[in-house]
Amino acid sequence: MSVIYVLLAISISVAVVFFAAFVLSVRKGQYDDTYTPSVRMLFEDEVVGEANGPDQIKGKNQTENSTNQ
């Protein structure tokens, strides 16, 4: 039974070490995306027609929706 307590203590300490390593790496900016902002202007934006109106958020109009149903 004492082995379970030892294994539980070891597993909790390993979990704490991994959590601390994760928090430190996030604080140092290891997961920051530095590549995408530099190439964002190379991607084409989705063109939404101005005549469609504000209900047409994704560029689909009412006739496309009614024919798909």
mmCIF file with all atom_site columns, N, CA and C in Angstrom:
data_model
loop_
_atom_site.group_PDB
_atom_site.id
_atom_site.type_symbol
_atom_site.label_atom_id
_atom_site.label_alt_id
_atom_site.label_comp_id
_atom_site.label_asym_id
_atom_site.label_entity_id
_atom_site.label_seq_id
_atom_site.pdbx_PDB_ins_code
_atom_site.Cartn_x
_atom_site.Cartn_y
_atom_site.Cartn_z
_atom_site.occupancy
_atom_site.B_iso_or_equiv
_atom_site.pdbx_formal_charge
_atom_site.auth_seq_id
_atom_site.auth_comp_id
_atom_site.auth_asym_id
_atom_site.auth_atom_id
_atom_site.pdbx_PDB_model_num
ATOM 1   N N  . MET A 1 1  ? 0.807   -1.192 0.000   1.00 0.00 ? 1  MET A N  1
ATOM 2   C CA . MET A 1 1  ? 0.000   0.000  0.000   1.00 0.00 ? 1  MET A CA 1
ATOM 3   C C  . MET A 1 1  ? 0.851   1.258  0.000   1.00 0.00 ? 1  MET A C  1
ATOM 4   N N  . SER A 1 2  ? 2.020   1.192  0.576   1.00 0.00 ? 2  SER A N  1
ATOM 5   C CA . SER A 1 2  ? 2.886   2.371  0.623   1.00 0.00 ? 2  SER A CA 1
ATOM 6   C C  . SER A 1 2  ? 3.432   2.717  -0.760  1.00 0.00 ? 2  SER A C  1
ATOM 7   N N  . VAL A 1 3  ? 3.480   1.740  -1.653  1.00 0.00 ? 3  VAL A N  1
ATOM 8   C CA . VAL A 1 3  ? 3.954   1.993  -3.018  1.00 0.00 ? 3  VAL A CA 1
ATOM 9   C C  . VAL A 1 3  ? 2.992   2.941  -3.745  1.00 0.00 ? 3  VAL A C  1
ATOM 10  N N  . ILE A 1 4  ? 1.719   2.817  -3.469  1.00 0.00 ? 4  ILE A N  1
ATOM 11  C CA . ILE A 1 4  ? 0.734   3.692  -4.102  1.00 0.00 ? 4  ILE A CA 1
ATOM 12  C C  . ILE A 1 4  ? 0.971   5.143  -3.688  1.00 0.00 ? 4  ILE A C  1
ATOM 13  N N  . TYR A 1 5  ? 1.291   5.366  -2.422  1.00 0.00 ? 5  TYR A N  1
ATOM 14  C CA . TYR A 1 5  ? 1.562   6.723  -1.957  1.00 0.00 ? 5  TYR A CA 1
ATOM 15  C C  . TYR A 1 5  ? 2.815   7.297  -2.607  1.00 0.00 ? 5  TYR A C  1
ATOM 16  N N  . VAL A 1 6  ? 3.816   6.466  -2.766  1.00 0.00 ? 6  VAL A N  1
ATOM 17  C CA . VAL A 1 6  ? 5.058   6.917  -3.412  1.00 0.00 ? 6  VAL A CA 1
ATOM 18  C C  . VAL A 1 6  ? 4.795   7.252  -4.876  1.00 0.00 ? 6  VAL A C  1
ATOM 19  N N  . LEU A 1 7  ? 4.070   6.380  -5.570  1.00 0.00 ? 7  LEU A N  1
ATOM 20  C CA . LEU A 1 7  ? 3.770   6.638  -6.977  1.00 0.00 ? 7  LEU A CA 1
ATOM 21  C C  . LEU A 1 7  ? 2.873   7.853  -7.147  1.00 0.00 ? 7  LEU A C  1
ATOM 22  N N  . LEU A 1 8  ? 1.949   8.057  -6.245  1.00 0.00 ? 8  LEU A N  1
ATOM 23  C CA . LEU A 1 8  ? 1.086   9.231  -6.292  1.00 0.00 ? 8  LEU A CA 1
ATOM 24  C C  . LEU A 1 8  ? 1.896   10.509 -6.090  1.00 0.00 ? 8  LEU A C  1
ATOM 25  N N  . ALA A 1 9  ? 2.823   10.494 -5.153  1.00 0.00 ? 9  ALA A N  1
ATOM 26  C CA . ALA A 1 9  ? 3.670   11.667 -4.914  1.00 0.00 ? 9  ALA A CA 1
ATOM 27  C C  . ALA A 1 9  ? 4.562   11.955 -6.120  1.00 0.00 ? 9  ALA A C  1
ATOM 28  N N  . ILE A 1 10 ? 5.110   10.907 -6.709  1.00 0.00 ? 10 ILE A N  1
ATOM 29  C CA . ILE A 1 10 ? 5.970   11.095 -7.890  1.00 0.00 ? 10 ILE A CA 1
ATOM 30  C C  . ILE A 1 10 ? 5.161   11.642 -9.061  1.00 0.00 ? 10 ILE A C  1
ATOM 31  N N  . SER A 1 11 ? 3.967   11.105 -9.287  1.00 0.00 ? 11 SER A N  1
ATOM 32  C CA . SER A 1 11 ? 3.161   11.558 -10.424 1.00 0.00 ? 11 SER A CA 1
ATOM 33  C C  . SER A 1 11 ? 2.700   13.004 -10.247 1.00 0.00 ? 11 SER A C  1
ATOM 34  N N  . ILE A 1 12 ? 2.367   13.389 -9.042  1.00 0.00 ? 12 ILE A N  1
ATOM 35  C CA . ILE A 1 12 ? 1.967   14.777 -8.796  1.00 0.00 ? 12 ILE A CA 1
ATOM 36  C C  . ILE A 1 12 ? 3.148   15.714 -8.979  1.00 0.00 ? 12 ILE A C  1
ATOM 37  N N  . SER A 1 13 ? 4.319   15.315 -8.517  1.00 0.00 ? 13 SER A N  1
ATOM 38  C CA . SER A 1 13 ? 5.495   16.180 -8.686  1.00 0.00 ? 13 SER A CA 1
ATOM 39  C C  . SER A 1 13 ? 5.885   16.311 -10.158 1.00 0.00 ? 13 SER A C  1
ATOM 40  N N  . VAL A 1 14 ? 5.764   15.233 -10.936 1.00 0.00 ? 14 VAL A N  1
ATOM 41  C CA . VAL A 1 14 ? 6.058   15.312 -12.371 1.00 0.00 ? 14 VAL A CA 1
ATOM 42  C C  . VAL A 1 14 ? 5.039   16.221 -13.066 1.00 0.00 ? 14 VAL A C  1
ATOM 43  N N  . ALA A 1 15 ? 3.771   16.135 -12.681 1.00 0.00 ? 15 ALA A N  1
ATOM 44  C CA . ALA A 1 15 ? 2.739   16.990 -13.259 1.00 0.00 ? 15 ALA A CA 1
ATOM 45  C C  . ALA A 1 15 ? 3.001   18.457 -12.943 1.00 0.00 ? 15 ALA A C  1
ATOM 46  N N  . VAL A 1 16 ? 3.437   18.740 -11.730 1.00 0.00 ? 16 VAL A N  1
ATOM 47  C CA . VAL A 1 16 ? 3.745   20.122 -11.350 1.00 0.00 ? 16 VAL A CA 1
ATOM 48  C C  . VAL A 1 16 ? 4.931   20.645 -12.144 1.00 0.00 ? 16 VAL A C  1
ATOM 49  N N  . VAL A 1 17 ? 5.939   19.808 -12.355 1.00 0.00 ? 17 VAL A N  1
ATOM 50  C CA . VAL A 1 17 ? 7.111   20.224 -13.131 1.00 0.00 ? 17 VAL A CA 1
ATOM 51  C C  . VAL A 1 17 ? 6.717   20.530 -14.583 1.00 0.00 ? 17 VAL A C  1
ATOM 52  N N  . PHE A 1 18 ? 5.902   19.670 -15.185 1.00 0.00 ? 18 PHE A N  1
ATOM 53  C CA . PHE A 1 18 ? 5.470   19.920 -16.567 1.00 0.00 ? 18 PHE A CA 1
ATOM 54  C C  . PHE A 1 18 ? 4.596   21.165 -16.665 1.00 0.00 ? 18 PHE A C  1
ATOM 55  N N  . PHE A 1 19 ? 3.733   21.380 -15.683 1.00 0.00 ? 19 PHE A N  1
ATOM 56  C CA . PHE A 1 19 ? 2.900   22.575 -15.693 1.00 0.00 ? 19 PHE A CA 1
ATOM 57  C C  . PHE A 1 19 ? 3.752   23.834 -15.557 1.00 0.00 ? 19 PHE A C  1
ATOM 58  N N  . ALA A 1 20 ? 4.753   23.810 -14.681 1.00 0.00 ? 20 ALA A N  1
ATOM 59  C CA . ALA A 1 20 ? 5.643   24.963 -14.518 1.00 0.00 ? 20 ALA A CA 1
ATOM 60  C C  . ALA A 1 20 ? 6.431   25.225 -15.796 1.00 0.00 ? 20 ALA A C  1
ATOM 61  N N  . ALA A 1 21 ? 6.883   24.170 -16.458 1.00 0.00 ? 21 ALA A N  1
ATOM 62  C CA . ALA A 1 21 ? 7.603   24.347 -17.723 1.00 0.00 ? 21 ALA A CA 1
ATOM 63  C C  . ALA A 1 21 ? 6.695   24.953 -18.783 1.00 0.00 ? 21 ALA A C  1
ATOM 64  N N  . PHE A 1 22 ? 5.432   24.531 -18.818 1.00 0.00 ? 22 PHE A N  1
ATOM 65  C CA . PHE A 1 22 ? 4.480   25.092 -19.779 1.00 0.00 ? 22 PHE A CA 1
ATOM 66  C C  . PHE A 1 22 ? 4.231   26.572 -19.507 1.00 0.00 ? 22 PHE A C  1
ATOM 67  N N  . VAL A 1 23 ? 4.026   26.929 -18.243 1.00 0.00 ? 23 VAL A N  1
ATOM 68  C CA . VAL A 1 23 ? 3.765   28.328 -17.897 1.00 0.00 ? 23 VAL A CA 1
ATOM 69  C C  . VAL A 1 23 ? 4.972   29.195 -18.241 1.00 0.00 ? 23 VAL A C  1
ATOM 70  N N  . LEU A 1 24 ? 6.164   28.720 -17.959 1.00 0.00 ? 24 LEU A N  1
ATOM 71  C CA . LEU A 1 24 ? 7.366   29.495 -18.286 1.00 0.00 ? 24 LEU A CA 1
ATOM 72  C C  . LEU A 1 24 ? 7.541   29.664 -19.788 1.00 0.00 ? 24 LEU A C  1
ATOM 73  N N  . SER A 1 25 ? 7.243   28.632 -20.559 1.00 0.00 ? 25 SER A N  1
ATOM 74  C CA . SER A 1 25 ? 7.401   28.749 -22.006 1.00 0.00 ? 25 SER A CA 1
ATOM 75  C C  . SER A 1 25 ? 6.364   29.692 -22.610 1.00 0.00 ? 25 SER A C  1
ATOM 76  N N  . VAL A 1 26 ? 5.166   29.730 -22.038 1.00 0.00 ? 26 VAL A N  1
ATOM 77  C CA . VAL A 1 26 ? 4.151   30.678 -22.524 1.00 0.00 ? 26 VAL A CA 1
ATOM 78  C C  . VAL A 1 26 ? 4.566   32.098 -22.179 1.00 0.00 ? 26 VAL A C  1
ATOM 79  N N  . ARG A 1 27 ? 5.091   32.307 -20.986 1.00 0.00 ? 27 ARG A N  1
ATOM 80  C CA . ARG A 1 27 ? 5.521   33.653 -20.585 1.00 0.00 ? 27 ARG A CA 1
ATOM 81  C C  . ARG A 1 27 ? 6.698   34.160 -21.411 1.00 0.00 ? 27 ARG A C  1
ATOM 82  N N  . LYS A 1 28 ? 7.565   33.263 -21.838 1.00 0.00 ? 28 LYS A N  1
ATOM 83  C CA . LYS A 1 28 ? 8.717   33.676 -22.642 1.00 0.00 ? 28 LYS A CA 1
ATOM 84  C C  . LYS A 1 28 ? 8.361   33.872 -24.106 1.00 0.00 ? 28 LYS A C  1
ATOM 85  N N  . GLY A 1 29 ? 7.128   33.517 -24.497 1.00 0.00 ? 29 GLY A N  1
ATOM 86  C CA . GLY A 1 29 ? 6.678   33.758 -25.858 1.00 0.00 ? 29 GLY A CA 1
ATOM 87  C C  . GLY A 1 29 ? 7.026   32.664 -26.835 1.00 0.00 ? 29 GLY A C  1
ATOM 88  N N  . GLN A 1 30 ? 7.238   31.471 -26.368 1.00 0.00 ? 30 GLN A N  1
ATOM 89  C CA . GLN A 1 30 ? 7.609   30.383 -27.266 1.00 0.00 ? 30 GLN A CA 1
ATOM 90  C C  . GLN A 1 30 ? 6.481   30.026 -28.213 1.00 0.00 ? 30 GLN A C  1
ATOM 91  N N  . TYR A 1 31 ? 5.236   30.251 -27.798 1.00 0.00 ? 31 TYR A N  1
ATOM 92  C CA . TYR A 1 31 ? 4.096   29.889 -28.628 1.00 0.00 ? 31 TYR A CA 1
ATOM 93  C C  . TYR A 1 31 ? 3.549   31.067 -29.429 1.00 0.00 ? 31 TYR A C  1
ATOM 94  N N  . ASP A 1 32 ? 4.225   32.198 -29.415 1.00 0.00 ? 32 ASP A N  1
ATOM 95  C CA . ASP A 1 32 ? 3.790   33.346 -30.206 1.00 0.00 ? 32 ASP A CA 1
ATOM 96  C C  . ASP A 1 32 ? 4.020   33.072 -31.681 1.00 0.00 ? 32 ASP A C  1
ATOM 97  N N  . ASP A 1 33 ? 3.068   33.503 -32.491 1.00 0.00 ? 33 ASP A N  1
ATOM 98  C CA . ASP A 1 33 ? 3.162   33.313 -33.931 1.00 0.00 ? 33 ASP A CA 1
ATOM 99  C C  . ASP A 1 33 ? 3.828   34.538 -34.542 1.00 0.00 ? 33 ASP A C  1
ATOM 100 N N  . THR A 1 34 ? 5.076   34.402 -34.927 1.00 0.00 ? 34 THR A N  1
ATOM 101 C CA . THR A 1 34 ? 5.794   35.538 -35.517 1.00 0.00 ? 34 THR A CA 1
ATOM 102 C C  . THR A 1 34 ? 5.836   35.458 -37.033 1.00 0.00 ? 34 THR A C  1
ATOM 103 N N  . TYR A 1 35 ? 5.434   34.336 -37.611 1.00 0.00 ? 35 TYR A N  1
ATOM 104 C CA . TYR A 1 35 ? 5.515   34.173 -39.057 1.00 0.00 ? 35 TYR A CA 1
ATOM 105 C C  . TYR A 1 35 ? 4.275   34.696 -39.779 1.00 0.00 ? 35 TYR A C  1
ATOM 106 N N  . THR A 1 36 ? 3.098   34.408 -39.268 1.00 0.00 ? 36 THR A N  1
ATOM 107 C CA . THR A 1 36 ? 1.860   34.747 -39.966 1.00 0.00 ? 36 THR A CA 1
ATOM 108 C C  . THR A 1 36 ? 1.673   36.246 -40.188 1.00 0.00 ? 36 THR A C  1
ATOM 109 N N  . PRO A 1 37 ? 1.929   37.121 -39.229 1.00 0.00 ? 37 PRO A N  1
ATOM 110 C CA . PRO A 1 37 ? 1.725   38.546 -39.511 1.00 0.00 ? 37 PRO A CA 1
ATOM 111 C C  . PRO A 1 37 ? 2.595   39.069 -40.656 1.00 0.00 ? 37 PRO A C  1
ATOM 112 N N  . SER A 1 38 ? 3.749   38.496 -40.860 1.00 0.00 ? 38 SER A N  1
ATOM 113 C CA . SER A 1 38 ? 4.621   38.994 -41.919 1.00 0.00 ? 38 SER A CA 1
ATOM 114 C C  . SER A 1 38 ? 4.159   38.580 -43.308 1.00 0.00 ? 38 SER A C  1
ATOM 115 N N  . VAL A 1 39 ? 3.393   37.508 -43.422 1.00 0.00 ? 39 VAL A N  1
ATOM 116 C CA . VAL A 1 39 ? 2.926   37.063 -44.739 1.00 0.00 ? 39 VAL A CA 1
ATOM 117 C C  . VAL A 1 39 ? 1.429   37.246 -44.913 1.00 0.00 ? 39 VAL A C  1
ATOM 118 N N  . ARG A 1 40 ? 0.770   37.891 -43.964 1.00 0.00 ? 40 ARG A N  1
ATOM 119 C CA . ARG A 1 40 ? -0.681  38.053 -44.029 1.00 0.00 ? 40 ARG A CA 1
ATOM 120 C C  . ARG A 1 40 ? -1.096  38.857 -45.251 1.00 0.00 ? 40 ARG A C  1
ATOM 121 N N  . MET A 1 41 ? -0.289  39.832 -45.657 1.00 0.00 ? 41 MET A N  1
ATOM 122 C CA . MET A 1 41 ? -0.671  40.647 -46.811 1.00 0.00 ? 41 MET A CA 1
ATOM 123 C C  . MET A 1 41 ? -0.564  39.868 -48.119 1.00 0.00 ? 41 MET A C  1
ATOM 124 N N  . LEU A 1 42 ? 0.080   38.711 -48.109 1.00 0.00 ? 42 LEU A N  1
ATOM 125 C CA . LEU A 1 42 ? 0.179   37.912 -49.322 1.00 0.00 ? 42 LEU A CA 1
ATOM 126 C C  . LEU A 1 42 ? -1.063  37.058 -49.557 1.00 0.00 ? 42 LEU A C  1
ATOM 127 N N  . PHE A 1 43 ? -1.862  36.840 -48.511 1.00 0.00 ? 43 PHE A N  1
ATOM 128 C CA . PHE A 1 43 ? -3.071  36.037 -48.649 1.00 0.00 ? 43 PHE A CA 1
ATOM 129 C C  . PHE A 1 43 ? -4.179  36.891 -49.238 1.00 0.00 ? 43 PHE A C  1
ATOM 130 N N  . GLU A 1 44 ? -5.005  36.297 -50.072 1.00 0.00 ? 44 GLU A N  1
ATOM 131 C CA . GLU A 1 44 ? -6.120  37.033 -50.652 1.00 0.00 ? 44 GLU A CA 1
ATOM 132 C C  . GLU A 1 44 ? -7.269  37.069 -49.656 1.00 0.00 ? 44 GLU A C  1
ATOM 133 N N  . ASP A 1 45 ? -7.873  38.245 -49.543 1.00 0.00 ? 45 ASP A N  1
ATOM 134 C CA . ASP A 1 45 ? -9.041  38.384 -48.680 1.00 0.00 ? 45 ASP A CA 1
ATOM 135 C C  . ASP A 1 45 ? -10.270 37.899 -49.425 1.00 0.00 ? 45 ASP A C  1
ATOM 136 N N  . GLU A 1 46 ? -11.252 37.436 -48.668 1.00 0.00 ? 46 GLU A N  1
ATOM 137 C CA . GLU A 1 46 ? -12.512 37.013 -49.263 1.00 0.00 ? 46 GLU A CA 1
ATOM 138 C C  . GLU A 1 46 ? -13.276 38.261 -49.681 1.00 0.00 ? 46 GLU A C  1
ATOM 139 N N  . VAL A 1 47 ? -13.697 38.308 -50.933 1.00 0.00 ? 47 VAL A N  1
ATOM 140 C CA . VAL A 1 47 ? -14.392 39.467 -51.459 1.00 0.00 ? 47 VAL A CA 1
ATOM 141 C C  . VAL A 1 47 ? -15.882 39.299 -51.207 1.00 0.00 ? 47 VAL A C  1
ATOM 142 N N  . VAL A 1 48 ? -16.442 40.273 -50.506 1.00 0.00 ? 48 VAL A N  1
ATOM 143 C CA . VAL A 1 48 ? -17.876 40.275 -50.235 1.00 0.00 ? 48 VAL A CA 1
ATOM 144 C C  . VAL A 1 48 ? -18.464 41.448 -50.985 1.00 0.00 ? 48 VAL A C  1
ATOM 145 N N  . GLY A 1 49 ? -19.486 41.187 -51.790 1.00 0.00 ? 49 GLY A N  1
ATOM 146 C CA . GLY A 1 49 ? -20.102 42.248 -52.580 1.00 0.00 ? 49 GLY A CA 1
ATOM 147 C C  . GLY A 1 49 ? -20.766 43.281 -51.698 1.00 0.00 ? 49 GLY A C  1
ATOM 148 N N  . GLU A 1 50 ? -20.595 44.558 -52.034 1.00 0.00 ? 50 GLU A N  1
ATOM 149 C CA . GLU A 1 50 ? -21.181 45.627 -51.237 1.00 0.00 ? 50 GLU A CA 1
ATOM 150 C C  . GLU A 1 50 ? -22.682 45.727 -51.479 1.00 0.00 ? 50 GLU A C  1
ATOM 151 N N  . ALA A 1 51 ? -23.182 45.284 -52.633 1.00 0.00 ? 51 ALA A N  1
ATOM 152 C CA . ALA A 1 51 ? -24.600 45.395 -52.954 1.00 0.00 ? 51 ALA A CA 1
ATOM 153 C C  . ALA A 1 51 ? -25.435 44.348 -52.229 1.00 0.00 ? 51 ALA A C  1
ATOM 154 N N  . ASN A 1 52 ? -24.826 43.363 -51.641 1.00 0.00 ? 52 ASN A N  1
ATOM 155 C CA . ASN A 1 52 ? -25.578 42.294 -50.991 1.00 0.00 ? 52 ASN A CA 1
ATOM 156 C C  . ASN A 1 52 ? -26.220 42.738 -49.692 1.00 0.00 ? 52 ASN A C  1
ATOM 157 N N  . GLY A 1 53 ? -25.653 43.673 -48.999 1.00 0.00 ? 53 GLY A N  1
ATOM 158 C CA . GLY A 1 53 ? -26.243 44.162 -47.764 1.00 0.00 ? 53 GLY A CA 1
ATOM 159 C C  . GLY A 1 53 ? -25.607 43.537 -46.538 1.00 0.00 ? 53 GLY A C  1
ATOM 160 N N  . PRO A 1 54 ? -26.003 43.993 -45.348 1.00 0.00 ? 54 PRO A N  1
ATOM 161 C CA . PRO A 1 54 ? -25.377 43.525 -44.110 1.00 0.00 ? 54 PRO A CA 1
ATOM 162 C C  . PRO A 1 54 ? -25.758 42.105 -43.722 1.00 0.00 ? 54 PRO A C  1
ATOM 163 N N  . ASP A 1 55 ? -26.911 41.545 -44.253 1.00 0.00 ? 55 ASP A N  1
ATOM 164 C CA . ASP A 1 55 ? -27.252 40.185 -43.855 1.00 0.00 ? 55 ASP A CA 1
ATOM 165 C C  . ASP A 1 55 ? -26.372 39.152 -44.534 1.00 0.00 ? 55 ASP A C  1
ATOM 166 N N  . GLN A 1 56 ? -25.635 39.543 -45.506 1.00 0.00 ? 56 GLN A N  1
ATOM 167 C CA . GLN A 1 56 ? -24.812 38.613 -46.275 1.00 0.00 ? 56 GLN A CA 1
ATOM 168 C C  . GLN A 1 56 ? -23.383 38.630 -45.732 1.00 0.00 ? 56 GLN A C  1
ATOM 169 N N  . ILE A 1 57 ? -23.182 38.041 -44.608 1.00 0.00 ? 57 ILE A N  1
ATOM 170 C CA . ILE A 1 57 ? -21.889 38.112 -43.933 1.00 0.00 ? 57 ILE A CA 1
ATOM 171 C C  . ILE A 1 57 ? -20.831 37.329 -44.683 1.00 0.00 ? 57 ILE A C  1
ATOM 172 N N  . LYS A 1 58 ? -21.130 36.144 -45.148 1.00 0.00 ? 58 LYS A N  1
ATOM 173 C CA . LYS A 1 58 ? -20.117 35.298 -45.766 1.00 0.00 ? 58 LYS A CA 1
ATOM 174 C C  . LYS A 1 58 ? -20.200 35.311 -47.283 1.00 0.00 ? 58 LYS A C  1
ATOM 175 N N  . GLY A 1 59 ? -20.892 36.265 -47.871 1.00 0.00 ? 59 GLY A N  1
ATOM 176 C CA . GLY A 1 59 ? -20.927 36.370 -49.310 1.00 0.00 ? 59 GLY A CA 1
ATOM 177 C C  . GLY A 1 59 ? -21.968 35.501 -49.970 1.00 0.00 ? 59 GLY A C  1
ATOM 178 N N  . LYS A 1 60 ? -22.869 34.887 -49.200 1.00 0.00 ? 60 LYS A N  1
ATOM 179 C CA . LYS A 1 60 ? -23.923 34.060 -49.781 1.00 0.00 ? 60 LYS A CA 1
ATOM 180 C C  . LYS A 1 60 ? -25.190 34.895 -49.822 1.00 0.00 ? 60 LYS A C  1
ATOM 181 N N  . ASN A 1 61 ? -25.876 34.862 -50.925 1.00 0.00 ? 61 ASN A N  1
ATOM 182 C CA . ASN A 1 61 ? -27.115 35.627 -50.986 1.00 0.00 ? 61 ASN A CA 1
ATOM 183 C C  . ASN A 1 61 ? -28.314 34.713 -50.833 1.00 0.00 ? 61 ASN A C  1
ATOM 184 N N  . GLN A 1 62 ? -29.499 35.302 -50.819 1.00 0.00 ? 62 GLN A N  1
ATOM 185 C CA . GLN A 1 62 ? -30.714 34.541 -50.557 1.00 0.00 ? 62 GLN A CA 1
ATOM 186 C C  . GLN A 1 62 ? -31.002 33.527 -51.649 1.00 0.00 ? 62 GLN A C  1
ATOM 187 N N  . THR A 1 63 ? -30.663 33.817 -52.914 1.00 0.00 ? 63 THR A N  1
ATOM 188 C CA . THR A 1 63 ? -30.966 32.880 -53.992 1.00 0.00 ? 63 THR A CA 1
ATOM 189 C C  . THR A 1 63 ? -30.094 31.633 -53.875 1.00 0.00 ? 63 THR A C  1
ATOM 190 N N  . GLU A 1 64 ? -28.859 31.786 -53.439 1.00 0.00 ? 64 GLU A N  1
ATOM 191 C CA . GLU A 1 64 ? -28.007 30.605 -53.252 1.00 0.00 ? 64 GLU A CA 1
ATOM 192 C C  . GLU A 1 64 ? -28.535 29.732 -52.126 1.00 0.00 ? 64 GLU A C  1
ATOM 193 N N  . ASN A 1 65 ? -29.031 30.370 -51.064 1.00 0.00 ? 65 ASN A N  1
ATOM 194 C CA . ASN A 1 65 ? -29.550 29.610 -49.936 1.00 0.00 ? 65 ASN A CA 1
ATOM 195 C C  . ASN A 1 65 ? -30.836 28.886 -50.309 1.00 0.00 ? 65 ASN A C  1
ATOM 196 N N  . SER A 1 66 ? -31.687 29.506 -51.108 1.00 0.00 ? 66 SER A N  1
ATOM 197 C CA . SER A 1 66 ? -32.956 28.881 -51.436 1.00 0.00 ? 66 SER A CA 1
ATOM 198 C C  . SER A 1 66 ? -32.771 27.749 -52.445 1.00 0.00 ? 66 SER A C  1
ATOM 199 N N  . THR A 1 67 ? -31.777 27.838 -53.326 1.00 0.00 ? 67 THR A N  1
ATOM 200 C CA . THR A 1 67 ? -31.545 26.759 -54.289 1.00 0.00 ? 67 THR A CA 1
ATOM 201 C C  . THR A 1 67 ? -30.872 25.573 -53.646 1.00 0.00 ? 67 THR A C  1
ATOM 202 N N  . ASN A 1 68 ? -30.121 25.789 -52.559 1.00 0.00 ? 68 ASN A N  1
ATOM 203 C CA . ASN A 1 68 ? -29.437 24.688 -51.885 1.00 0.00 ? 68 ASN A CA 1
ATOM 204 C C  . ASN A 1 68 ? -30.384 23.867 -51.015 1.00 0.00 ? 68 ASN A C  1
ATOM 205 N N  . GLN A 1 69 ? -31.543 24.430 -50.660 1.00 0.00 ? 69 GLN A N  1
ATOM 206 C CA . GLN A 1 69 ? -32.441 23.707 -49.763 1.00 0.00 ? 69 GLN A CA 1
ATOM 207 C C  . GLN A 1 69 ? -33.323 22.817 -50.495 1.00 0.00 ? 69 GLN A C  1
#
